[in-house]
GROMACS .gro file of N, CA, C and O in nm:
model
  512
    1VAL      N    1  -0.346   5.167  -3.653
    1VAL     CA    2  -0.233   5.246  -3.696
    1VAL      C    3  -0.232   5.255  -3.848
    1VAL      O    4  -0.194   5.355  -3.904
    2ASN      N    5  -0.280   5.154  -3.918
    2ASN     CA    6  -0.281   5.155  -4.065
    2ASN      C    7  -0.381   5.255  -4.122
    2ASN      O    8  -0.364   5.302  -4.231
    3SER      N    9  -0.488   5.288  -4.047
    3SER     CA   10  -0.591   5.379  -4.098
    3SER      C   11  -0.545   5.524  -4.098
    3SER      O   12  -0.608   5.609  -4.157
    4VAL      N   13  -0.440   5.553  -4.029
    4VAL     CA   14  -0.390   5.690  -4.024
    4VAL      C   15  -0.303   5.713  -4.146
    4VAL      O   16  -0.206   5.642  -4.169
    5ALA      N   17  -0.339   5.814  -4.225
    5ALA     CA   18  -0.269   5.839  -4.351
    5ALA      C   19  -0.136   5.910  -4.329
    5ALA      O   20  -0.033   5.861  -4.369
    6GLY      N   21  -0.136   6.022  -4.271
    6GLY     CA   22  -0.010   6.090  -4.260
    6GLY      C   23  -0.014   6.204  -4.163
    6GLY      O   24   0.086   6.272  -4.144
    7ASN      N   25  -0.124   6.231  -4.102
    7ASN     CA   26  -0.135   6.341  -4.009
    7ASN      C   27  -0.063   6.304  -3.881
    7ASN      O   28  -0.097   6.207  -3.814
    8PRO      N   29   0.040   6.383  -3.844
    8PRO     CA   30   0.116   6.350  -3.724
    8PRO      C   31   0.031   6.354  -3.598
    8PRO      O   32   0.051   6.272  -3.508
    9GLN      N   33  -0.066   6.441  -3.587
    9GLN     CA   34  -0.150   6.449  -3.469
    9GLN      C   35  -0.234   6.323  -3.454
    9GLN      O   36  -0.248   6.270  -3.345
   10ASP      N   37  -0.287   6.276  -3.565
   10ASP     CA   38  -0.365   6.152  -3.563
   10ASP      C   39  -0.277   6.034  -3.522
   10ASP      O   40  -0.319   5.945  -3.447
   11LEU      N   41  -0.155   6.036  -3.572
   11LEU     CA   42  -0.060   5.929  -3.537
   11LEU      C   43  -0.030   5.932  -3.388
   11LEU      O   44  -0.027   5.828  -3.322
   12VAL      N   45  -0.013   6.052  -3.333
   12VAL     CA   46   0.013   6.067  -3.190
   12VAL      C   47  -0.109   6.019  -3.110
   12VAL      O   48  -0.096   5.951  -3.008
   13ASN      N   49  -0.228   6.055  -3.155
   13ASN     CA   50  -0.351   6.013  -3.087
   13ASN      C   51  -0.366   5.859  -3.088
   13ASN      O   52  -0.400   5.798  -2.986
   14VAL      N   53  -0.340   5.797  -3.201
   14VAL     CA   54  -0.351   5.651  -3.212
   14VAL      C   55  -0.246   5.585  -3.122
   14VAL      O   56  -0.275   5.489  -3.051
   15LEU      N   57  -0.126   5.639  -3.126
   15LEU     CA   58  -0.021   5.583  -3.039
   15LEU      C   59  -0.055   5.603  -2.892
   15LEU      O   60  -0.031   5.516  -2.808
   16GLY      N   61  -0.115   5.717  -2.859
   16GLY     CA   62  -0.157   5.743  -2.720
   16GLY      C   63  -0.264   5.645  -2.677
   16GLY      O   64  -0.262   5.594  -2.564
   17GLN      N   65  -0.362   5.618  -2.765
   17GLN     CA   66  -0.467   5.522  -2.732
   17GLN      C   67  -0.409   5.381  -2.717
   17GLN      O   68  -0.448   5.306  -2.627
   18ALA      N   69  -0.316   5.347  -2.805
   18ALA     CA   70  -0.251   5.215  -2.797
   18ALA      C   71  -0.174   5.202  -2.666
   18ALA      O   72  -0.176   5.097  -2.601
   19LEU      N   73  -0.108   5.310  -2.628
   19LEU     CA   74  -0.034   5.310  -2.503
   19LEU      C   75  -0.128   5.296  -2.384
   19LEU      O   76  -0.101   5.220  -2.292
   20THR      N   77  -0.240   5.367  -2.386
   20THR     CA   78  -0.340   5.358  -2.279
   20THR      C   79  -0.394   5.215  -2.271
   20THR      O   80  -0.407   5.157  -2.162
   21THR      N   81  -0.425   5.155  -2.385
   21THR     CA   82  -0.476   5.018  -2.389
   21THR      C   83  -0.371   4.922  -2.335
   21THR      O   84  -0.403   4.831  -2.256
   22LEU      N   85  -0.248   4.941  -2.371
   22LEU     CA   86  -0.139   4.857  -2.324
   22LEU      C   87  -0.123   4.869  -2.173
   22LEU      O   88  -0.104   4.768  -2.103
   23GLN      N   89  -0.133   4.992  -2.120
   23GLN     CA   90  -0.123   5.013  -1.976
   23GLN      C   91  -0.239   4.945  -1.902
   23GLN      O   92  -0.220   4.886  -1.796
   24GLN      N   93  -0.359   4.953  -1.959
   24GLN     CA   94  -0.475   4.889  -1.897
   24GLN      C   95  -0.459   4.737  -1.896
   24GLN      O   96  -0.488   4.670  -1.797
   25GLU      N   97  -0.412   4.684  -2.008
   25GLU     CA   98  -0.390   4.539  -2.014
   25GLU      C   99  -0.281   4.495  -1.917
   25GLU      O  100  -0.291   4.390  -1.854
   26GLU      N  101  -0.176   4.578  -1.905
   26GLU     CA  102  -0.069   4.548  -1.810
   26GLU      C  103  -0.122   4.548  -1.667
   26GLU      O  104  -0.092   4.459  -1.589
   27HIS      N  105  -0.203   4.647  -1.634
   27HIS     CA  106  -0.262   4.655  -1.500
   27HIS      C  107  -0.352   4.534  -1.473
   27HIS      O  108  -0.348   4.474  -1.365
   28LEU      N  109  -0.434   4.498  -1.571
   28LEU     CA  110  -0.523   4.384  -1.558
   28LEU      C  111  -0.443   4.255  -1.541
   28LEU      O  112  -0.474   4.171  -1.455
   29SER      N  113  -0.338   4.240  -1.618
   29SER     CA  114  -0.252   4.122  -1.609
   29SER      C  115  -0.184   4.116  -1.472
   29SER      O  116  -0.174   4.010  -1.411
   30GLU      N  117  -0.137   4.230  -1.425
   30GLU     CA  118  -0.072   4.237  -1.294
   30GLU      C  119  -0.170   4.198  -1.184
   30GLU      O  120  -0.136   4.125  -1.092
   31THR      N  121  -0.294   4.245  -1.192
   31THR     CA  122  -0.396   4.213  -1.095
   31THR      C  123  -0.425   4.063  -1.095
   31THR      O  124  -0.435   4.000  -0.989
   32LYS      N  125  -0.436   4.005  -1.216
   32LYS     CA  126  -0.460   3.861  -1.226
   32LYS      C  127  -0.344   3.782  -1.165
   32LYS      O  128  -0.365   3.684  -1.094
   33LEU      N  129  -0.221   3.825  -1.193
   33LEU     CA  130  -0.105   3.756  -1.137
   33LEU      C  131  -0.103   3.765  -0.985
   33LEU      O  132  -0.068   3.668  -0.917
   34LYS      N  133  -0.140   3.879  -0.930
   34LYS     CA  134  -0.146   3.894  -0.784
   34LYS      C  135  -0.248   3.799  -0.724
   34LYS      O  136  -0.224   3.735  -0.622
   35VAL      N  137  -0.365   3.788  -0.787
   35VAL     CA  138  -0.470   3.698  -0.739
   35VAL      C  139  -0.422   3.554  -0.743
   35VAL      O  140  -0.438   3.478  -0.647
   36ILE      N  141  -0.359   3.516  -0.855
   36ILE     CA  142  -0.307   3.379  -0.868
   36ILE      C  143  -0.201   3.352  -0.762
   36ILE      O  144  -0.201   3.248  -0.696
   37PHE      N  145  -0.110   3.449  -0.744
   37PHE     CA  146  -0.004   3.433  -0.644
   37PHE      C  147  -0.062   3.417  -0.505
   37PHE      O  148  -0.023   3.327  -0.430
   38LEU      N  149  -0.155   3.505  -0.468
   38LEU     CA  150  -0.213   3.498  -0.334
   38LEU      C  151  -0.288   3.367  -0.312
   38LEU      O  152  -0.279   3.307  -0.204
   39THR      N  153  -0.360   3.322  -0.412
   39THR     CA  154  -0.432   3.195  -0.402
   39THR      C  155  -0.334   3.079  -0.381
   39THR      O  156  -0.353   2.996  -0.291
   40ASP      N  157  -0.230   3.075  -0.462
   40ASP     CA  158  -0.129   2.970  -0.449
   40ASP      C  159  -0.055   2.980  -0.317
   40ASP      O  160  -0.023   2.878  -0.254
   41PHE      N  161  -0.025   3.102  -0.274
   41PHE     CA  162   0.046   3.122  -0.148
   41PHE      C  163  -0.037   3.073  -0.031
   41PHE      O  164   0.013   3.003   0.057
   42LYS      N  165  -0.165   3.107  -0.029
   42LYS     CA  166  -0.253   3.062   0.079
   42LYS      C  167  -0.264   2.909   0.079
   42LYS      O  168  -0.264   2.847   0.186
   43ALA      N  169  -0.272   2.849  -0.039
   43ALA     CA  170  -0.278   2.702  -0.048
   43ALA      C  171  -0.147   2.641   0.005
   43ALA      O  172  -0.149   2.540   0.075
   44GLY      N  173  -0.035   2.706  -0.027
   44GLY     CA  174   0.094   2.658   0.022
   44GLY      C  175   0.105   2.668   0.173
   44GLY      O  176   0.158   2.577   0.238
   45VAL      N  177   0.056   2.777   0.230
   45VAL     CA  178   0.058   2.794   0.376
   45VAL      C  179  -0.028   2.686   0.442
   45VAL      O  180   0.011   2.624   0.542
   46LYS      N  181  -0.144   2.661   0.383
   46LYS     CA  182  -0.234   2.559   0.436
   46LYS      C  183  -0.168   2.421   0.430
   46LYS      O  184  -0.172   2.344   0.526
   47ARG      N  185  -0.105   2.392   0.319
   47ARG     CA  186  -0.035   2.263   0.303
   47ARG      C  187   0.081   2.252   0.401
   47ARG      O  188   0.103   2.147   0.461
   48TYR      N  189   0.153   2.360   0.419
   48TYR     CA  190   0.266   2.362   0.513
   48TYR      C  191   0.218   2.332   0.655
   48TYR      O  192   0.278   2.252   0.726
   49LYS      N  193   0.108   2.395   0.696
   49LYS     CA  194   0.053   2.371   0.829
   49LYS      C  195   0.008   2.226   0.845
   49LYS      O  196   0.030   2.165   0.949
   50ALA      N  197  -0.052   2.171   0.740
   50ALA     CA  198  -0.095   2.031   0.745
   50ALA      C  199   0.026   1.937   0.757
   50ALA      O  200   0.023   1.840   0.833
   51LEU      N  201   0.132   1.969   0.685
   51LEU     CA  202   0.253   1.887   0.693
   51LEU      C  203   0.318   1.897   0.830
   51LEU      O  204   0.368   1.797   0.883
   52LEU      N  205   0.318   2.015   0.889
   52LEU     CA  206   0.373   2.030   1.024
   52LEU      C  207   0.293   1.949   1.125
   52LEU      O  208   0.350   1.883   1.213
   53ALA      N  209   0.161   1.951   1.113
   53ALA     CA  210   0.076   1.873   1.203
   53ALA      C  211   0.103   1.724   1.186
   53ALA      O  212   0.114   1.650   1.285
   54GLU      N  213   0.118   1.680   1.062
   54GLU     CA  214   0.148   1.540   1.035
   54GLU      C  215   0.285   1.502   1.091
   54GLU      O  216   0.302   1.394   1.149
   55GLN      N  217   0.381   1.592   1.078
   55GLN     CA  218   0.514   1.566   1.131
   55GLN      C  219   0.510   1.553   1.283
   55GLN      O  220   0.572   1.463   1.340
   56ARG      N  221   0.436   1.642   1.350
   56ARG     CA  222   0.424   1.633   1.496
   56ARG      C  223   0.362   1.500   1.536
   56ARG      O  224   0.406   1.436   1.631
   57LYS      N  225   0.261   1.459   1.463
   57LYS     CA  226   0.193   1.331   1.491
   57LYS      C  227   0.291   1.215   1.473
   57LYS      O  228   0.296   1.123   1.557
   58LEU      N  229   0.368   1.218   1.365
   58LEU     CA  230   0.464   1.111   1.339
   58LEU      C  231   0.576   1.108   1.443
   58LEU      O  232   0.621   1.000   1.483
   59ILE      N  233   0.619   1.224   1.488
   59ILE     CA  234   0.723   1.230   1.592
   59ILE      C  235   0.670   1.169   1.721
   59ILE      O  236   0.740   1.092   1.788
   60THR      N  237   0.545   1.201   1.756
   60THR     CA  238   0.484   1.145   1.876
   60THR      C  239   0.473   0.992   1.863
   60THR      O  240   0.506   0.919   1.958
   61THR      N  241   0.429   0.945   1.747
   61THR     CA  242   0.418   0.801   1.725
   61THR      C  243   0.556   0.736   1.735
   61THR      O  244   0.571   0.629   1.795
   62HIS      N  245   0.655   0.800   1.678
   62HIS     CA  246   0.792   0.746   1.682
   62HIS      C  247   0.840   0.734   1.826
   62HIS      O  248   0.897   0.631   1.865
   63LYS      N  249   0.818   0.837   1.906
   63LYS     CA  250   0.859   0.832   2.047
   63LYS      C  251   0.788   0.720   2.121
   63LYS      O  252   0.849   0.648   2.200
   64THR      N  253   0.658   0.705   2.096
   64THR     CA  254   0.580   0.598   2.160
   64THR      C  255   0.635   0.461   2.121
   64THR      O  256   0.650   0.372   2.206
   65LEU      N  257   0.667   0.446   1.994
   65LEU     CA  258   0.721   0.318   1.948
   65LEU      C  259   0.859   0.290   2.006
   65LEU      O  260   0.892   0.174   2.036
   66LEU      N  261   0.939   0.393   2.025
   66LEU     CA  262   1.071   0.373   2.087
   66LEU      C  263   1.056   0.326   2.232
   66LEU      O  264   1.130   0.238   2.278
   67VAL      N  265   0.958   0.384   2.304
   67VAL     CA  266   0.933   0.341   2.442
   67VAL      C  267   0.887   0.196   2.443
   67VAL      O  268   0.935   0.114   2.523
   68GLN      N  269   0.796   0.161   2.354
   68GLN     CA  270   0.747   0.023   2.346
   68GLN      C  271   0.860  -0.072   2.309
   68GLN      O  272   0.868  -0.184   2.363
   69GLN      N  273   0.947  -0.029   2.220
   69GLN     CA  274   1.060  -0.113   2.182
   69GLN      C  275   1.150  -0.140   2.303
   69GLN      O  276   1.194  -0.254   2.324
   70ALA      N  277   1.176  -0.037   2.381
   70ALA     CA  278   1.259  -0.054   2.501
   70ALA      C  279   1.191  -0.149   2.600
   70ALA      O  280   1.257  -0.237   2.658
   71GLU      N  281   1.060  -0.133   2.619
   71GLU     CA  282   0.987  -0.222   2.709
   71GLU      C  283   0.990  -0.366   2.659
   71GLU      O  284   1.008  -0.460   2.738
   72LEU      N  285   0.974  -0.385   2.529
   72LEU     CA  286   0.979  -0.519   2.473
   72LEU      C  287   1.119  -0.580   2.484
   72LEU      O  288   1.134  -0.700   2.506
   73HIS      N  289   1.220  -0.497   2.473
   73HIS     CA  290   1.358  -0.546   2.489
   73HIS      C  291   1.379  -0.597   2.631
   73HIS      O  292   1.438  -0.704   2.650
   74VAL      N  293   1.330  -0.522   2.730
   74VAL     CA  294   1.342  -0.565   2.870
   74VAL      C  295   1.265  -0.695   2.891
   74VAL      O  296   1.315  -0.789   2.955
   75ALA      N  297   1.143  -0.702   2.836
   75ALA     CA  298   1.063  -0.823   2.849
   75ALA      C  299   1.132  -0.942   2.782
   75ALA      O  300   1.133  -1.054   2.836
   76ASP      N  301   1.193  -0.918   2.666
   76ASP     CA  302   1.263  -1.025   2.596
   76ASP      C  303   1.382  -1.075   2.678
   76ASP      O  304   1.404  -1.196   2.688
   77GLN      N  305   1.456  -0.984   2.738
   77GLN     CA  306   1.569  -1.025   2.823
   77GLN      C  307   1.520  -1.108   2.942
   77GLN      O  308   1.582  -1.209   2.977
   78HIS      N  309   1.410  -1.067   3.001
   78HIS     CA  310   1.352  -1.141   3.113
   78HIS      C  311   1.312  -1.282   3.068
   78HIS      O  312   1.340  -1.381   3.137
   79LEU      N  313   1.247  -1.291   2.953
   79LEU     CA  314   1.205  -1.422   2.902
   79LEU      C  315   1.325  -1.510   2.869
   79LEU      O  316   1.322  -1.632   2.894
   80GLN      N  317   1.429  -1.451   2.815
   80GLN     CA  318   1.549  -1.530   2.785
   80GLN      C  319   1.613  -1.582   2.913
   80GLN      O  320   1.658  -1.697   2.919
   81ALA      N  321   1.617  -1.497   3.017
   81ALA     CA  322   1.673  -1.540   3.146
   81ALA      C  323   1.587  -1.651   3.206
   81ALA      O  324   1.640  -1.750   3.259
   82THR      N  325   1.455  -1.636   3.198
   82THR     CA  326   1.364  -1.738   3.250
   82THR      C  327   1.382  -1.868   3.173
   82THR      O  328   1.386  -1.978   3.232
   83HIS      N  329   1.395  -1.858   3.041
   83HIS     CA  330   1.416  -1.976   2.957
   83HIS      C  331   1.543  -2.049   2.998
   83HIS      O  332   1.544  -2.172   3.013
   84SER      N  333   1.651  -1.974   3.017
   84SER     CA  334   1.778  -2.035   3.056
   84SER      C  335   1.767  -2.102   3.192
   84SER      O  336   1.816  -2.215   3.211
   85ALA      N  337   1.702  -2.035   3.286
   85ALA     CA  338   1.685  -2.092   3.420
   85ALA      C  339   1.602  -2.220   3.414
   85ALA      O  340   1.635  -2.321   3.478
   86LEU      N  341   1.495  -2.218   3.336
   86LEU     CA  342   1.410  -2.337   3.324
   86LEU      C  343   1.484  -2.451   3.255
   86LEU      O  344   1.469  -2.569   3.294
   87GLU      N  345   1.565  -2.420   3.157
   87GLU     CA  346   1.646  -2.524   3.092
   87GLU      C  347   1.741  -2.587   3.193
   87GLU      O  348   1.758  -2.710   3.195
   88GLN      N  349   1.803  -2.505   3.277
   88GLN     CA  350   1.897  -2.556   3.378
   88GLN      C  351   1.825  -2.644   3.479
   88GLN      O  352   1.874  -2.751   3.515
   89HIS      N  353   1.707  -2.599   3.522
   89HIS     CA  354   1.630  -2.679   3.619
   89HIS      C  355   1.584  -2.810   3.556
   89HIS      O  356   1.586  -2.915   3.621
   90LEU      N  357   1.544  -2.806   3.430
   90LEU     CA  358   1.501  -2.927   3.361
   90LEU      C  359   1.618  -3.023   3.347
   90LEU      O  360   1.603  -3.145   3.369
   91ARG      N  361   1.734  -2.972   3.315
   91ARG     CA  362   1.853  -3.057   3.305
   91ARG      C  363   1.887  -3.119   3.440
   91ARG      O  364   1.915  -3.240   3.448
   92SER      N  365   1.881  -3.039   3.546
   92SER     CA  366   1.910  -3.091   3.680
   92SER      C  367   1.810  -3.200   3.718
   92SER      O  368   1.847  -3.305   3.771
   93PHE      N  369   1.683  -3.175   3.689
   93PHE     CA  370   1.580  -3.273   3.720
   93PHE      C  371   1.600  -3.399   3.636
   93PHE      O  372   1.584  -3.511   3.684
   94GLY      N  373   1.639  -3.383   3.510
   94GLY     CA  374   1.665  -3.497   3.422
   94GLY      C  375   1.780  -3.582   3.473
   94GLY      O  376   1.772  -3.706   3.472
   95LEU      N  377   1.886  -3.516   3.518
   95LEU     CA  378   2.001  -3.591   3.573
   95LEU      C  379   1.960  -3.665   3.700
   95LEU      O  380   1.999  -3.781   3.722
   96PHE      N  381   1.882  -3.599   3.785
   96PHE     CA  382   1.835  -3.665   3.908
   96PHE      C  383   1.747  -3.785   3.872
   96PHE      O  384   1.762  -3.893   3.929
   97SER      N  385   1.658  -3.766   3.774
   97SER     CA  386   1.569  -3.876   3.732
   97SER      C  387   1.651  -3.991   3.675
   97SER      O  388   1.620  -4.109   3.696
   98GLN      N  389   1.756  -3.956   3.601
   98GLN     CA  390   1.842  -4.059   3.542
   98GLN      C  391   1.911  -4.140   3.653
   98GLN      O  392   1.917  -4.262   3.648
   99LYS      N  393   1.963  -4.072   3.754
   99LYS     CA  394   2.028  -4.141   3.866
   99LYS      C  395   1.926  -4.225   3.943
   99LYS      O  396   1.956  -4.337   3.986
  100LEU      N  397   1.807  -4.173   3.960
  100LEU     CA  398   1.702  -4.246   4.030
  100LEU      C  399   1.662  -4.371   3.951
  100LEU      O  400   1.645  -4.479   4.008
  101ALA      N  401   1.652  -4.358   3.819
  101ALA     CA  402   1.620  -4.474   3.735
  101ALA      C  403   1.732  -4.577   3.742
  101ALA      O  404   1.706  -4.698   3.747
  102HIS      N  405   1.855  -4.529   3.741
  102HIS     CA  406   1.969  -4.619   3.751
  102HIS      C  407   1.964  -4.694   3.885
  102HIS      O  408   1.991  -4.815   3.889
  103LEU      N  409   1.928  -4.622   3.991
  103LEU     CA  410   1.915  -4.685   4.123
  103LEU      C  411   1.803  -4.788   4.122
  103LEU      O  412   1.819  -4.899   4.174
  104ALA      N  413   1.691  -4.754   4.060
  104ALA     CA  414   1.576  -4.846   4.057
  104ALA      C  415   1.607  -4.973   3.979
  104ALA      O  416   1.557  -5.081   4.011
  105LEU      N  417   1.692  -4.963   3.877
  105LEU     CA  418   1.723  -5.078   3.793
  105LEU      C  419   1.848  -5.154   3.841
  105LEU      O  420   1.879  -5.262   3.788
  106ALA      N  421   1.917  -5.099   3.936
  106ALA     CA  422   2.043  -5.159   3.981
  106ALA      C  423   2.017  -5.284   4.065
  106ALA      O  424   1.913  -5.297   4.131
  107PRO      N  425   2.113  -5.374   4.063
  107PRO     CA  426   2.102  -5.492   4.152
  107PRO      C  427   2.101  -5.446   4.298
  107PRO      O  428   2.155  -5.341   4.333
  108THR      N  429   2.046  -5.526   4.383
  108THR     CA  430   2.029  -5.491   4.524
  108THR      C  431   2.161  -5.461   4.591
  108THR      O  432   2.171  -5.369   4.672
  109ARG      N  433   2.265  -5.532   4.557
  109ARG     CA  434   2.395  -5.512   4.625
  109ARG      C  435   2.458  -5.378   4.589
  109ARG      O  436   2.537  -5.324   4.664
  110GLU      N  437   2.424  -5.318   4.469
  110GLU     CA  438   2.479  -5.189   4.429
  110GLU      C  439   2.395  -5.072   4.478
  110GLU      O  440   2.439  -4.957   4.476
  111ALA      N  441   2.274  -5.099   4.522
  111ALA     CA  442   2.180  -4.994   4.561
  111ALA      C  443   2.233  -4.903   4.671
  111ALA      O  444   2.220  -4.780   4.660
  112PRO      N  445   2.296  -4.956   4.779
  112PRO     CA  446   2.343  -4.864   4.884
  112PRO      C  447   2.445  -4.762   4.832
  112PRO      O  448   2.442  -4.645   4.869
  113GLY      N  449   2.535  -4.803   4.746
  113GLY     CA  450   2.635  -4.711   4.691
  113GLY      C  451   2.571  -4.606   4.601
  113GLY      O  452   2.608  -4.488   4.604
  114LEU      N  453   2.475  -4.649   4.520
  114LEU     CA  454   2.405  -4.556   4.431
  114LEU      C  455   2.318  -4.460   4.512
  114LEU      O  456   2.305  -4.342   4.478
  115LEU      N  457   2.259  -4.512   4.618
  115LEU     CA  458   2.175  -4.429   4.704
  115LEU      C  459   2.259  -4.321   4.771
  115LEU      O  460   2.215  -4.207   4.786
  116HIS      N  461   2.381  -4.355   4.805
  116HIS     CA  462   2.472  -4.259   4.867
  116HIS      C  463   2.509  -4.146   4.768
  116HIS      O  464   2.534  -4.033   4.809
  117ASN      N  465   2.513  -4.177   4.637
  117ASN     CA  466   2.549  -4.077   4.535
  117ASN      C  467   2.434  -3.985   4.497
  117ASN      O  468   2.455  -3.885   4.428
  118LEU      N  469   2.312  -4.019   4.539
  118LEU     CA  470   2.197  -3.931   4.509
  118LEU      C  471   2.208  -3.804   4.592
  118LEU      O  472   2.249  -3.808   4.708
  119PRO      N  473   2.169  -3.691   4.539
  119PRO     CA  474   2.170  -3.568   4.617
  119PRO      C  475   2.066  -3.576   4.729
  119PRO      O  476   1.965  -3.645   4.717
  120ALA      N  477   2.092  -3.506   4.837
  120ALA     CA  478   2.002  -3.508   4.952
  120ALA      C  479   1.870  -3.442   4.920
  120ALA      O  480   1.764  -3.480   4.971
  121ASP      N  481   1.873  -3.343   4.835
  121ASP     CA  482   1.747  -3.277   4.794
  121ASP      C  483   1.762  -3.231   4.648
  121ASP      O  484   1.869  -3.222   4.594
  122VAL      N  485   1.649  -3.204   4.589
  122VAL     CA  486   1.646  -3.154   4.450
  122VAL      C  487   1.613  -3.006   4.456
  122VAL      O  488   1.516  -2.966   4.520
  123GLU      N  489   1.696  -2.929   4.390
  123GLU     CA  490   1.676  -2.782   4.390
  123GLU      C  491   1.558  -2.746   4.301
  123GLU      O  492   1.555  -2.781   4.184
  124LEU      N  493   1.461  -2.681   4.358
  124LEU     CA  494   1.344  -2.636   4.282
  124LEU      C  495   1.364  -2.490   4.243
  124LEU      O  496   1.425  -2.414   4.317
  125PRO      N  497   1.308  -2.454   4.131
  125PRO     CA  498   1.322  -2.313   4.090
  125PRO      C  499   1.249  -2.221   4.185
  125PRO      O  500   1.142  -2.252   4.234
  126SER      N  501   1.315  -2.110   4.215
  126SER     CA  502   1.250  -2.010   4.302
  126SER      C  503   1.163  -1.920   4.215
  126SER      O  504   1.198  -1.888   4.103
  127HIS      N  505   1.051  -1.878   4.267
  127HIS     CA  506   0.959  -1.789   4.194
  127HIS      C  507   0.980  -1.648   4.244
  127HIS      O  508   0.913  -1.603   4.335
  128ALA      N  509   1.075  -1.578   4.182
  128ALA     CA  510   1.105  -1.440   4.224
  128ALA      C  511   1.018  -1.342   4.157
  128ALA      O  512   0.974  -1.352   4.052
   0.00000   0.00000   0.00000
């Protein structure tokens, strides 16, 4: 623009060329932006699909773990019930053994009375 001295036609021509150059640069810039956008968009879609697949996998794992947790809870309750039953049987057997020891150590004259206080049978745990 500085090389044009004063001719209006030359000034119009220079401005026209500058405008054409500006339009070409704008078009080139727009094309580059479209390419960048499409590349980033495709990468985003790919990442989104990968995240959805990972989410589905995690949901499946979560459901499996919930089922296992429920099964373990049932097993734990069963073990606690078995523990309580075994403790009760052990206590019963201990009391019977204590009475039997008392009978074995008792004087002969007290033995018939102690023998009468012994239970007729000892309850054994049932295996259900």
